[in-house]
Coordinates of C-alpha atoms and ligand atoms in Angstrom, one line a residue:
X1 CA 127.3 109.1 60.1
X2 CA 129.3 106.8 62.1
X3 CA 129.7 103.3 60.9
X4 CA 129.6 100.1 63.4
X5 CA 131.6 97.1 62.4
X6 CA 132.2 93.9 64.5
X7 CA 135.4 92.6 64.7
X8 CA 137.5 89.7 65.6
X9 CA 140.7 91.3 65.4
X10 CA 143.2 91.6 68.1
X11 CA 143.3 95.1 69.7
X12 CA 146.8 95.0 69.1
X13 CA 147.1 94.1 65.4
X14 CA 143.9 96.2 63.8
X15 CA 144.6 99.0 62.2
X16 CA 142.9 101.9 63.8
X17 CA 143.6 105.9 65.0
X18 CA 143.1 104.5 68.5
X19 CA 142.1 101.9 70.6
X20 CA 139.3 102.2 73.3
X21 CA 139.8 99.7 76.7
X22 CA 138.4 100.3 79.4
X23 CA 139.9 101.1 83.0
X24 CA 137.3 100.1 86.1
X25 CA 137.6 101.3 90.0
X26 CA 139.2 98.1 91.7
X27 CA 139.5 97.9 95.5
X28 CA 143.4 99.1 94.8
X29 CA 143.6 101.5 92.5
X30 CA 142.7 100.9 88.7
X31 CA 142.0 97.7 86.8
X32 CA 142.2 97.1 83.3
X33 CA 138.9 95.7 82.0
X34 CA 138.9 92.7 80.2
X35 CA 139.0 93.2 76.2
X36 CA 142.0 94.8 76.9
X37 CA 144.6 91.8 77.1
X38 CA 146.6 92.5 74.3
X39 CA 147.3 95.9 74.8
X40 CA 148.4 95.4 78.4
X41 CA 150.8 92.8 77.3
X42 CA 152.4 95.1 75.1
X43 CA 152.4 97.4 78.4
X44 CA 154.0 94.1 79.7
X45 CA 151.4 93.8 82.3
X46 CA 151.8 97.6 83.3
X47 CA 148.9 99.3 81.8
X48 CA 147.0 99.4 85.1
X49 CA 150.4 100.9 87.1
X50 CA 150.8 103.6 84.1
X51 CA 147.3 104.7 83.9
X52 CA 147.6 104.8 87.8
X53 CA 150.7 107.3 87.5
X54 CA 148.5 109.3 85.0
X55 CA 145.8 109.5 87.4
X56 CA 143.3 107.6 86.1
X57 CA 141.2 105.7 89.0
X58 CA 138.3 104.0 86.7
X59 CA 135.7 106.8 87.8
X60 CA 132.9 106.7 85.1
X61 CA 133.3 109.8 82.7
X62 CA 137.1 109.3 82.5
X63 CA 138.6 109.4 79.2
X64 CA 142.9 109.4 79.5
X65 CA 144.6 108.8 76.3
X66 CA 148.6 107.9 76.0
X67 CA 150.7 107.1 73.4
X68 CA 151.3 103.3 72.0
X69 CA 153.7 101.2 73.1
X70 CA 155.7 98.7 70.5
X71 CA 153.3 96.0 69.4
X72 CA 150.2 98.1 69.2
X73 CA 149.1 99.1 65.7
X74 CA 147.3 102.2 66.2
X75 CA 149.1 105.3 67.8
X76 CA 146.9 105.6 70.7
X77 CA 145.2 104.5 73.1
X78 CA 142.2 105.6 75.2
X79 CA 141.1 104.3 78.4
X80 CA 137.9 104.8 79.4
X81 CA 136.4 105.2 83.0
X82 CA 133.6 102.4 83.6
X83 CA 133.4 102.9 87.1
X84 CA 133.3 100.4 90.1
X85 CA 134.8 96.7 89.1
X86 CA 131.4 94.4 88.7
X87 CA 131.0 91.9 91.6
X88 CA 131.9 88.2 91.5
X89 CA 130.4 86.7 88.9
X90 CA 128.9 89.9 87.6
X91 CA 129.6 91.2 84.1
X92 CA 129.8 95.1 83.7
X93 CA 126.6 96.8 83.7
X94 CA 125.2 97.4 79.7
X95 CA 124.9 101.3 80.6
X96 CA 128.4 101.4 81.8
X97 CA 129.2 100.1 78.8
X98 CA 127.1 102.8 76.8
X99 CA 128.2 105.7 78.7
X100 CA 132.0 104.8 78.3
X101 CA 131.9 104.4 74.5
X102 CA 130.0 107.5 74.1
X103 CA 133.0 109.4 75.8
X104 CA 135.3 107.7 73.5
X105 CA 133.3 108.3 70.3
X106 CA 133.3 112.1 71.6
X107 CA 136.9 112.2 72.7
X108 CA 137.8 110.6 69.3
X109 CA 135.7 113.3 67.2
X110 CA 138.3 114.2 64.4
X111 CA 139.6 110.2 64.6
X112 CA 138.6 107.9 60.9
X113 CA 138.9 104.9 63.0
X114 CA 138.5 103.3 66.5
X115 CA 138.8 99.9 68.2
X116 CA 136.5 99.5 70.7
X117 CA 138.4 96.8 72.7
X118 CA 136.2 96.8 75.9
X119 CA 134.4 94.3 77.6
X120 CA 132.4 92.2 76.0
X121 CA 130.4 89.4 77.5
X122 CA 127.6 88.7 75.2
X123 CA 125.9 90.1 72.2
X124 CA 123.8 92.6 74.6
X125 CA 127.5 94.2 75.6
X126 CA 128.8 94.5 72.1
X127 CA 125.3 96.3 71.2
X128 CA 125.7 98.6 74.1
X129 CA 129.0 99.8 73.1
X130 CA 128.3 100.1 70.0
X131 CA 125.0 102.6 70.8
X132 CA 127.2 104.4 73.1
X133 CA 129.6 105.0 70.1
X134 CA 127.3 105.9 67.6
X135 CA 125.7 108.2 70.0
X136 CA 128.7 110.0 71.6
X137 CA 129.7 110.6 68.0
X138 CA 126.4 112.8 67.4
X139 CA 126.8 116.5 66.1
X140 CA 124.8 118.8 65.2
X141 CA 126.3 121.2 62.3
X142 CA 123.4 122.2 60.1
X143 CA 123.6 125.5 60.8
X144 CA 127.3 126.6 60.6
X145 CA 129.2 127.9 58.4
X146 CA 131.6 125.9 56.2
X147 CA 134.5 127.0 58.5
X148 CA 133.2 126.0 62.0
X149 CA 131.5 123.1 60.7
X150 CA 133.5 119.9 61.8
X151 CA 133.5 119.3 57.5
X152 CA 136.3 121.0 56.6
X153 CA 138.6 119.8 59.3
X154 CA 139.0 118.6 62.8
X155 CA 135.8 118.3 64.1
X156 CA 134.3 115.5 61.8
X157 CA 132.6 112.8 64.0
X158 CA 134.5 109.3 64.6
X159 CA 134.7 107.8 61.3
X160 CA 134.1 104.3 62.4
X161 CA 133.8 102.7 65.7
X162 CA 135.1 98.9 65.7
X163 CA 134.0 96.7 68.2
X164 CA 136.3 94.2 69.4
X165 CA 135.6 90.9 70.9
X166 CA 132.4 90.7 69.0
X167 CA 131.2 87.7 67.0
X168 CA 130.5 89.2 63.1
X169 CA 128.9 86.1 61.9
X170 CA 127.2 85.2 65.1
X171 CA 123.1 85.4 64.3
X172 CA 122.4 86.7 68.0
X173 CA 125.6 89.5 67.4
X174 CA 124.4 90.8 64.2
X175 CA 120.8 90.9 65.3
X176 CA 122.2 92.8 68.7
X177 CA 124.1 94.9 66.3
X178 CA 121.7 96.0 63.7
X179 CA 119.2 96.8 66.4
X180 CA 121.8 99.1 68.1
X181 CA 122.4 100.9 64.5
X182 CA 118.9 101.3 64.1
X183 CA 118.3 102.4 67.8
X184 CA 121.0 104.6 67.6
X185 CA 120.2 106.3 64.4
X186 CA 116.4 107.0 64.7
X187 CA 117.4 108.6 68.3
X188 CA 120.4 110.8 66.4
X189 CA 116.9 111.5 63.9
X190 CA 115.3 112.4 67.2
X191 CA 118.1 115.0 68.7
X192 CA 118.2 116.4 65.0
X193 CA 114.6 117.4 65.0
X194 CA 114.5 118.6 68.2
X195 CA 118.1 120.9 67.9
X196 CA 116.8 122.3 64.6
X197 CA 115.5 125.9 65.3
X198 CA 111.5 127.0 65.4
X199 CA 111.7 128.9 62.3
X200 CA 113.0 125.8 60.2
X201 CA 111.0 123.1 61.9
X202 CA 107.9 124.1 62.1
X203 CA 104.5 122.0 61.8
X204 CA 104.4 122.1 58.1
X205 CA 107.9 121.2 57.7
X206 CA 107.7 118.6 60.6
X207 CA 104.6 117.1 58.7
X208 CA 106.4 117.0 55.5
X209 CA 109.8 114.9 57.0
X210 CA 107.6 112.7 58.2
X211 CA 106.0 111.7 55.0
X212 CA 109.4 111.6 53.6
X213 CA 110.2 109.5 56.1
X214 CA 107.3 107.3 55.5
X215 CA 107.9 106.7 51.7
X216 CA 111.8 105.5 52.9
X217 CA 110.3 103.1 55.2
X218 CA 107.6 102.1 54.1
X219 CA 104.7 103.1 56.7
X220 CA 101.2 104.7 56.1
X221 CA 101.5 108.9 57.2
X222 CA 98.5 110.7 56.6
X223 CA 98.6 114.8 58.0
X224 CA 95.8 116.9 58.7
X225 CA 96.5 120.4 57.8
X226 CA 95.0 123.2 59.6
X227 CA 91.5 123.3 57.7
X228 CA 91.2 119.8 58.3
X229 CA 91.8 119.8 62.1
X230 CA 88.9 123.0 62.1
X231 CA 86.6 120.9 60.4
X232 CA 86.9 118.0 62.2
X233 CA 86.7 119.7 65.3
X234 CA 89.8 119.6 66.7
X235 CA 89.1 122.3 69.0
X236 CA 92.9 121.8 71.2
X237 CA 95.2 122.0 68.3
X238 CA 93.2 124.6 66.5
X239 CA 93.1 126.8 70.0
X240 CA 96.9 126.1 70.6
X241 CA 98.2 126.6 66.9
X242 CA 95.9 129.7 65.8
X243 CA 97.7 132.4 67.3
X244 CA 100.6 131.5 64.6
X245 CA 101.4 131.7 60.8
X246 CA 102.3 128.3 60.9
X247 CA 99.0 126.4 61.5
X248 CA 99.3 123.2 63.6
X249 CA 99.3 119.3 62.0
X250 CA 98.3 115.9 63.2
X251 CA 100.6 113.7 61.9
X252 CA 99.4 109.5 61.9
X253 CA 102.6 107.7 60.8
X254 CA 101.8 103.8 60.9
X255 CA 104.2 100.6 61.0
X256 CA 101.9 97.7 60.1
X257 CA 103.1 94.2 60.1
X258 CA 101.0 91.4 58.3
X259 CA 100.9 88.9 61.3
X260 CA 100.8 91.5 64.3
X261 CA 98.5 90.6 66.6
X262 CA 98.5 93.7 68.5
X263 CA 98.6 97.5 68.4
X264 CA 100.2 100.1 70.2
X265 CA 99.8 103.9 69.5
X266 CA 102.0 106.9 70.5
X267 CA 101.0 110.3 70.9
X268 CA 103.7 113.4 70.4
X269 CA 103.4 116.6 72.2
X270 CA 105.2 118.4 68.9
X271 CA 105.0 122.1 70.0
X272 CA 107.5 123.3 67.3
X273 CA 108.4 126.2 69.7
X274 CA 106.5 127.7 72.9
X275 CA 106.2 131.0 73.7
X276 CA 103.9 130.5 76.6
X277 CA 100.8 132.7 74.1
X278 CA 99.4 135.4 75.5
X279 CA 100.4 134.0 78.7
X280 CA 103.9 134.7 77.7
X281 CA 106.9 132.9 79.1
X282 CA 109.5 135.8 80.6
X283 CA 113.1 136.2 79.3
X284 CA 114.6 133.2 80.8
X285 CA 112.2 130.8 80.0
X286 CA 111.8 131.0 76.0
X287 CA 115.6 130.1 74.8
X288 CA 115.3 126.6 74.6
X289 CA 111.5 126.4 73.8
X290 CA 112.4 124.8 70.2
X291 CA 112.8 121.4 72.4
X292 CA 109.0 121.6 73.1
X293 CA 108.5 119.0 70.5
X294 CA 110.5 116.2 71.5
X295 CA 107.9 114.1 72.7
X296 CA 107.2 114.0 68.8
X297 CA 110.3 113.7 67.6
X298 CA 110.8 110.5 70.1
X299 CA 107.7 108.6 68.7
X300 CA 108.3 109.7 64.8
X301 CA 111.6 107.9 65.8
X302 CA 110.8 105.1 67.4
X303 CA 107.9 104.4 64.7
X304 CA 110.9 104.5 62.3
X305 CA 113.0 102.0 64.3
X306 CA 110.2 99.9 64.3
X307 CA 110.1 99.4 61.0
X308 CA 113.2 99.1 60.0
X309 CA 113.8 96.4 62.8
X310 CA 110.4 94.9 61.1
X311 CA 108.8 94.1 64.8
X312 CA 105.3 91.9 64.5
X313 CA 103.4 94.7 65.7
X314 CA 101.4 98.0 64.7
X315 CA 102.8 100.7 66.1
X316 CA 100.7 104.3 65.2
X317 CA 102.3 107.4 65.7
X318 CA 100.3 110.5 66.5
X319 CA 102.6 113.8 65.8
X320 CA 100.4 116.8 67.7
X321 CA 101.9 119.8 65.9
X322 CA 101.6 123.5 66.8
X323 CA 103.1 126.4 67.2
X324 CA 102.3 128.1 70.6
X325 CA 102.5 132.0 69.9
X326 CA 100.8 135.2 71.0
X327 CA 99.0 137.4 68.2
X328 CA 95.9 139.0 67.6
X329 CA 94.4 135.6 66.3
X330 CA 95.6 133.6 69.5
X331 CA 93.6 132.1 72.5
X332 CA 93.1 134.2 75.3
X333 CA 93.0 132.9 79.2
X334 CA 89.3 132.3 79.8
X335 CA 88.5 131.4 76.4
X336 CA 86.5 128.0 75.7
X337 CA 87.9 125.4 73.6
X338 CA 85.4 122.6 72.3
X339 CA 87.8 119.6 72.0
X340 CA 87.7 116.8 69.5
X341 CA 86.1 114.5 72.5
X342 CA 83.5 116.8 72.8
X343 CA 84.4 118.2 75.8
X344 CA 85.0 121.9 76.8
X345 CA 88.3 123.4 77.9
X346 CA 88.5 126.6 80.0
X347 CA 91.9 127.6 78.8
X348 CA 93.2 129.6 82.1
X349 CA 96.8 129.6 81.0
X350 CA 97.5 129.5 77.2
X351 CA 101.4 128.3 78.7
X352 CA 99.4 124.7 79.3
X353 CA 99.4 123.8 75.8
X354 CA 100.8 120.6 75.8
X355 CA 97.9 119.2 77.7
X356 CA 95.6 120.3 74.8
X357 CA 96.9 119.5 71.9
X358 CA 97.7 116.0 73.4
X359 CA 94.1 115.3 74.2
X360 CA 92.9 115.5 70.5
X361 CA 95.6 113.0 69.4
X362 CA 94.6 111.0 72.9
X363 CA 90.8 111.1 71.6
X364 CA 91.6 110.6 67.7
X365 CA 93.9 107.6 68.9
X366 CA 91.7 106.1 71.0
X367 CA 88.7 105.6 68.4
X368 CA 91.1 103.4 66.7
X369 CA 91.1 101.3 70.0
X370 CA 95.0 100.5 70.1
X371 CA 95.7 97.6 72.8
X372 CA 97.9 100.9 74.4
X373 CA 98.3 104.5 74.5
X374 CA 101.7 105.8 75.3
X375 CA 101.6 109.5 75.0
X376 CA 105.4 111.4 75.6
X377 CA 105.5 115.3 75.9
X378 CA 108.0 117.8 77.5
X379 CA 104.7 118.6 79.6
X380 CA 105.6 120.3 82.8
X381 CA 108.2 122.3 84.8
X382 CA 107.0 121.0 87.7
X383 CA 108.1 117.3 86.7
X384 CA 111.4 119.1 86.1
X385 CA 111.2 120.4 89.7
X386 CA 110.2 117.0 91.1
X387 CA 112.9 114.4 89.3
X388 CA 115.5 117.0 87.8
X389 CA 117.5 117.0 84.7
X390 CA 118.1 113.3 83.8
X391 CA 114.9 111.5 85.1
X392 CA 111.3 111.2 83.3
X393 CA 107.9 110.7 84.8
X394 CA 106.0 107.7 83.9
X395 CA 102.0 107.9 85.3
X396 CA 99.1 105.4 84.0
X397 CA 95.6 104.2 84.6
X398 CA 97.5 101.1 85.5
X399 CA 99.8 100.3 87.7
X400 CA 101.0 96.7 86.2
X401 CA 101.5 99.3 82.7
X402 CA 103.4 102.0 84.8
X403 CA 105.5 99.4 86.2
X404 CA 106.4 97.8 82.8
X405 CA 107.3 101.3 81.5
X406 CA 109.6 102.0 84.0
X407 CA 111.4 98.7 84.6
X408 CA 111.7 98.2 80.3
X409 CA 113.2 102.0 80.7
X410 CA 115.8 101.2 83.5
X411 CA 116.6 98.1 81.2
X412 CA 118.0 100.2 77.6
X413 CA 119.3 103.0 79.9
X414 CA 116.5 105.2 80.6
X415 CA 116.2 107.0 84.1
X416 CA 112.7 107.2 85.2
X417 CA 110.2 107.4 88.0
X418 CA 106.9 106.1 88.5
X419 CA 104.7 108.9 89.2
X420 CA 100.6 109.1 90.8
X421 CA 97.5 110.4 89.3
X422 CA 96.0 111.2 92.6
X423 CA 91.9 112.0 92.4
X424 CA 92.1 115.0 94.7
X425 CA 93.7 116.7 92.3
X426 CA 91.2 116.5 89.5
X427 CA 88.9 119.1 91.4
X428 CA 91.3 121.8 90.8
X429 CA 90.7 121.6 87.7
X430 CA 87.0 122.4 88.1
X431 CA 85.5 125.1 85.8
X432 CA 82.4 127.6 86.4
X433 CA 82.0 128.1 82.4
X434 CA 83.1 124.5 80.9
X435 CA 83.9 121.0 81.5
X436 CA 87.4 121.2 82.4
X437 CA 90.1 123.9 83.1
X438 CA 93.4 123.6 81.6
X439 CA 95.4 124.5 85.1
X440 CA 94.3 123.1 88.4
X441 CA 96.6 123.6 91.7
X442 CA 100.1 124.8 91.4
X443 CA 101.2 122.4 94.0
X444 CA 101.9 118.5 92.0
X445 CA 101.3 120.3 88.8
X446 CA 102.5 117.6 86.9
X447 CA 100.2 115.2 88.2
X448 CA 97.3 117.3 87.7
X449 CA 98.6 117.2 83.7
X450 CA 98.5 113.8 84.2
X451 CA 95.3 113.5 85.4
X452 CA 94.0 116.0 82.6
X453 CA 94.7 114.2 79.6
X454 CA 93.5 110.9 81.7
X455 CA 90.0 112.6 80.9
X456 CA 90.7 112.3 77.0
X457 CA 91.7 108.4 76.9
X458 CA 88.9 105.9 75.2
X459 CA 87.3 103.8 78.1
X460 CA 88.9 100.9 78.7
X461 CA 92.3 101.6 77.1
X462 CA 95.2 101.2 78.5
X463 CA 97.2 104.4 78.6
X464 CA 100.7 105.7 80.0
X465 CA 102.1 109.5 79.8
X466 CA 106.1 110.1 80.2
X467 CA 106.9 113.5 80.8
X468 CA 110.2 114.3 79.7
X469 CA 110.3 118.1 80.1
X470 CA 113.4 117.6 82.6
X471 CA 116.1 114.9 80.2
X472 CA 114.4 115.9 76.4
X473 CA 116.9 118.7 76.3
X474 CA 120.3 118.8 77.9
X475 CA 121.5 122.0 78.7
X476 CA 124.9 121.5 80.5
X477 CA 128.6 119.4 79.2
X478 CA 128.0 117.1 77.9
X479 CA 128.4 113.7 80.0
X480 CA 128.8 109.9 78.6
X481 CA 126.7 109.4 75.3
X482 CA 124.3 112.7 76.1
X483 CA 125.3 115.9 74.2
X484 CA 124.8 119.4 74.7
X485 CA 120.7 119.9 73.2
X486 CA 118.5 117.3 72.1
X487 CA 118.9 113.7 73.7
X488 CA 116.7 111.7 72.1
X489 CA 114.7 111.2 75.5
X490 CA 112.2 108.2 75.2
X491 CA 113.0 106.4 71.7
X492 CA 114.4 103.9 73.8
X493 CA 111.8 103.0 76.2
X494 CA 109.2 103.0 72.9
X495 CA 111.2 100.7 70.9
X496 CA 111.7 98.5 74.0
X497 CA 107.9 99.1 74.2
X498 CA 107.0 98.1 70.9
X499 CA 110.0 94.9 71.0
X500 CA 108.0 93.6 74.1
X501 CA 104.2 94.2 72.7
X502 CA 105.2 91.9 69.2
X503 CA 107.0 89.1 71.5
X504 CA 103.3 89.3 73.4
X505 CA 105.0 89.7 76.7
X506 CA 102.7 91.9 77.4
X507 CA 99.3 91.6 79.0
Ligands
BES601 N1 106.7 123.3 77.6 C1 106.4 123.7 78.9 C2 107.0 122.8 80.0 C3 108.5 122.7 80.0 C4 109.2 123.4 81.0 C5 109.3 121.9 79.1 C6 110.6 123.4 81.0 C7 110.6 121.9 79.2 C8 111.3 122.6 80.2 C9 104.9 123.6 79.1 O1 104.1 123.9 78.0 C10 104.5 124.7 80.1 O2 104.7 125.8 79.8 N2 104.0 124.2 81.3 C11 103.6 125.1 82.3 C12 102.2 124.7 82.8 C13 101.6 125.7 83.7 C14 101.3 126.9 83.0 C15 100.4 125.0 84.3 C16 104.6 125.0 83.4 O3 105.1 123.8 83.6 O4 105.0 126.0 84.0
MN602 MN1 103.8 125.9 77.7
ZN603 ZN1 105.0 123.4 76.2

């Protein structure tokens, strides 16, 4: 794992396999972002003119790396794109920040040591490049062989990622740091879960990490195992996860804090792997079905990150584990589900999975009466459709709560958009045999998911639902701190979630 250290050094005179500045889009050509004094002196005042010749203009993304001139200790030195030069009196934006340490942390990969001598205005700066390094350095090489594994030579992740400018024995700068380690970590725990293949993470095994998990940082995890769930009646995860030899789990993992005064739950949608069931996805659709439970992954994460930031609040995590496969024990469209609520699901389409499992961890949540619900599932291609790739869905049965979720989520970096439950939808859903169907109209198909597990939240609670089918999983290059596979969608909105709810700046 990468280590963060802050440092007062001068980027000239620390020992390092490279320094990082930063190069920004100015009016005429390149600037050299601040942080980066030192090492344009020893360019005497040229760095901007040189990286100009080299055809580096400051676009974000840009990573240009030359040799040393005398008076710099380490051999090179990388210059990272951060995009247009901040207005008067602005600083540069935290995310700019992220994004251009990421693609030096993954430019670097091989590198023991880097100086991060970038811009660095307050504490919140030197946090956000030190996230984007620790996140940019992220690989995944469980399953390689010894020879292609990054272990034996080259490919090892950046070793340590230094950042310059940054005040060591500053309180508010080793708070800002610590949280960005912790941040960082738990959504590199995330992107591991979720890149780890279906037949090594399945809801045993998922069940299992989180208890050890639990013992390491010291929260309550209690798992119902597949009897359990029949006998209490949890017909959704029992009807998702039968068709499987892996039975399905619900996983409660709680932070406590002695003087919290208030509680916020988290539902998962953890479907280890779907195949659609009996309504089986085509060729096409399956390859990257392991992602299916990142919603999980992102609240066993940010449940984790609570706790080790210690926050003054209760934060519950509900891990809704199955496996969603066809067999001769598996739900068939137009069976009837009796749900932990109560209620009866016509299952029209055993491909809408998600939606069930989620509403017996909405239900079992709920009787606990949490001052929130925040449930987060890879739910629908349709959001994917709507807000592409990079962008999650946040609905509510309030509008003040949907707001919050998005603003807090455009705040650590998140893209999202606010999304409507609109009623009409809800008769779509109507059934001749049972309460509800599973599948309503094909048209705003993630709002009518939306508006189905509505049905399942306790009266009176406050609930939001992010779908993050489109950014969970990222399937193209990789691009600023984002790898290939499993981002780590969500872990940052939740802890900014839970940060917010101990403060009591919210409702
Ligand atoms: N896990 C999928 C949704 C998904 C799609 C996640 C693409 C990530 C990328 C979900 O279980 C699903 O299959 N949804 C169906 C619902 C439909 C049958 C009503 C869908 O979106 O097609
Ligand atoms: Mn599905
Ligand atoms: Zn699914």
């Amino acid at each position: 794992m990468t280590a963060l250290t802050l440092s007062t050094s001068s980027a000239a005179t620390l020992r390092a396999d490279a320094v990082v500045i930063g190069v920004a889009k100015g009016p005429k050509g390149p600037v050299v972002a601040p942080g980066a004094e030192a090492v344009d002196q020893a360019f005497d005042g040229k760095l901007a003119a040189v990286l100009e010749t080299l055809g580096a203009g400051g676009d974000e993304g840009e990573a240009t790396k030359l040799p040393a001139p005398a008076g710099v200790k380490a051999p090179v030195v990388l210059a990272v794109g951060l995009g247009e030069v901040p207005a008067k009196g602005e600083v540069y934006a935290e995310e700019a920040l992220r994004r251009a340490a990421g693609v030096a942390a993954r430019t670097l990969t091989g590198a023991k040591k880097a100086a991060f001598a970038l811009p660095v205005a307050d504490a919140g700066a030197a946090a956000a490049i030190g996230e984007g390094a620790l996140l940019g350095a992220y690989t995944f090489t469980a399953f390689r062989g010894e020879k292609n594994n990054g272990k034996s030579g080259k490919g090892e992740p950046l070793g340590e990622a230094a950042i310059l400018g940054a005040k060591p024995r500053d309180k508010a700068f080793k708070a800002a740091a610590e949280r960005a380690v912790a941040v960082a970590e738990e959504m590199n725990r995330a992107r591991d879960l979720i890149n780890t293949p279906s037949n090594a993470l399945y809801p045993a095994s998922f069940a299992t990490l989180a208890q050890q998990a639990g013992k390491e940082h010291g929260l309550k995890v209690e798992v119902l195992d597949d009897k359990a769930l029949l006998k209490g009646g949890y017909g959704g995860l029992m009807g998702v996860g039968q068709g499987s030899a892996n039975g399905p789990r619900l996983v409660r993992m709680a932070y406590t804090h002695p003087k919290a005064e208030k509680t916020l739950a988290l539902v998962g949608k953890g479907i280890t792997y779907d195949s659609g069931g009996i309504s089986l996805k085509p060729a096409g659709h399956n390859e990257t079905m392991k992602c299916d439970m990142s919603g999980a992954a992102a609240v066993f994460a940010a449940v984790v990150a609570a706790a080790r930031l210690g926050l003054k609040v209760n934060v519950t995590g509900w891990l809704a584990l199955a496996e969603n496969m066809p067999s001769g024990t598996a739900t068939r469209p137009g069976d009837v589900l009796k749900m932990y609520s109560g209620k009866t699901v016509e299952v029209l389409n055993t491909d809408a999975e998600g939606r069930l499992v989620l509403a017996d961890a909405i239900t079992r949540a709920s009787e606990e009466n949490p001052d929130a619900i925040v449930d987060v599932a890879t739910l629908t291609g349709a959001m994917v459709m709507a807000l592409g790739n990079r962008t999650f869905a946040v609905m509510a049965n309030d509008d003040a709560f949907r707001t919050t979720l998005h603003e807090i989520a455009e705040e650590v970096g998140e893209q999202s958009w606010p999304m409507p439950l609109p009623a009409d939808l809800r008769k779509g859903m109507d059934s001749p045999v049972a309460d509800i169907a599973n599948m309503g109209e094909r048209m705003g198909g993630g709002l009518v998911a939306g508006l189905f597990l509505q049905e399942f939240v306790g009266e009176g609670i406050t609930w939001a639902h992010l779908d993050i089918a489109g950014p969970a999983f990222h399937e193209s290059a990789p691009y600023g701190y984002t790898p290939k596979g499993g981002t780590g969608s969500g872990v940052r909105t939740l802890v900014r979630l839970a940060e917010l709810t101990a403060a009591g700046d919210l409702g």
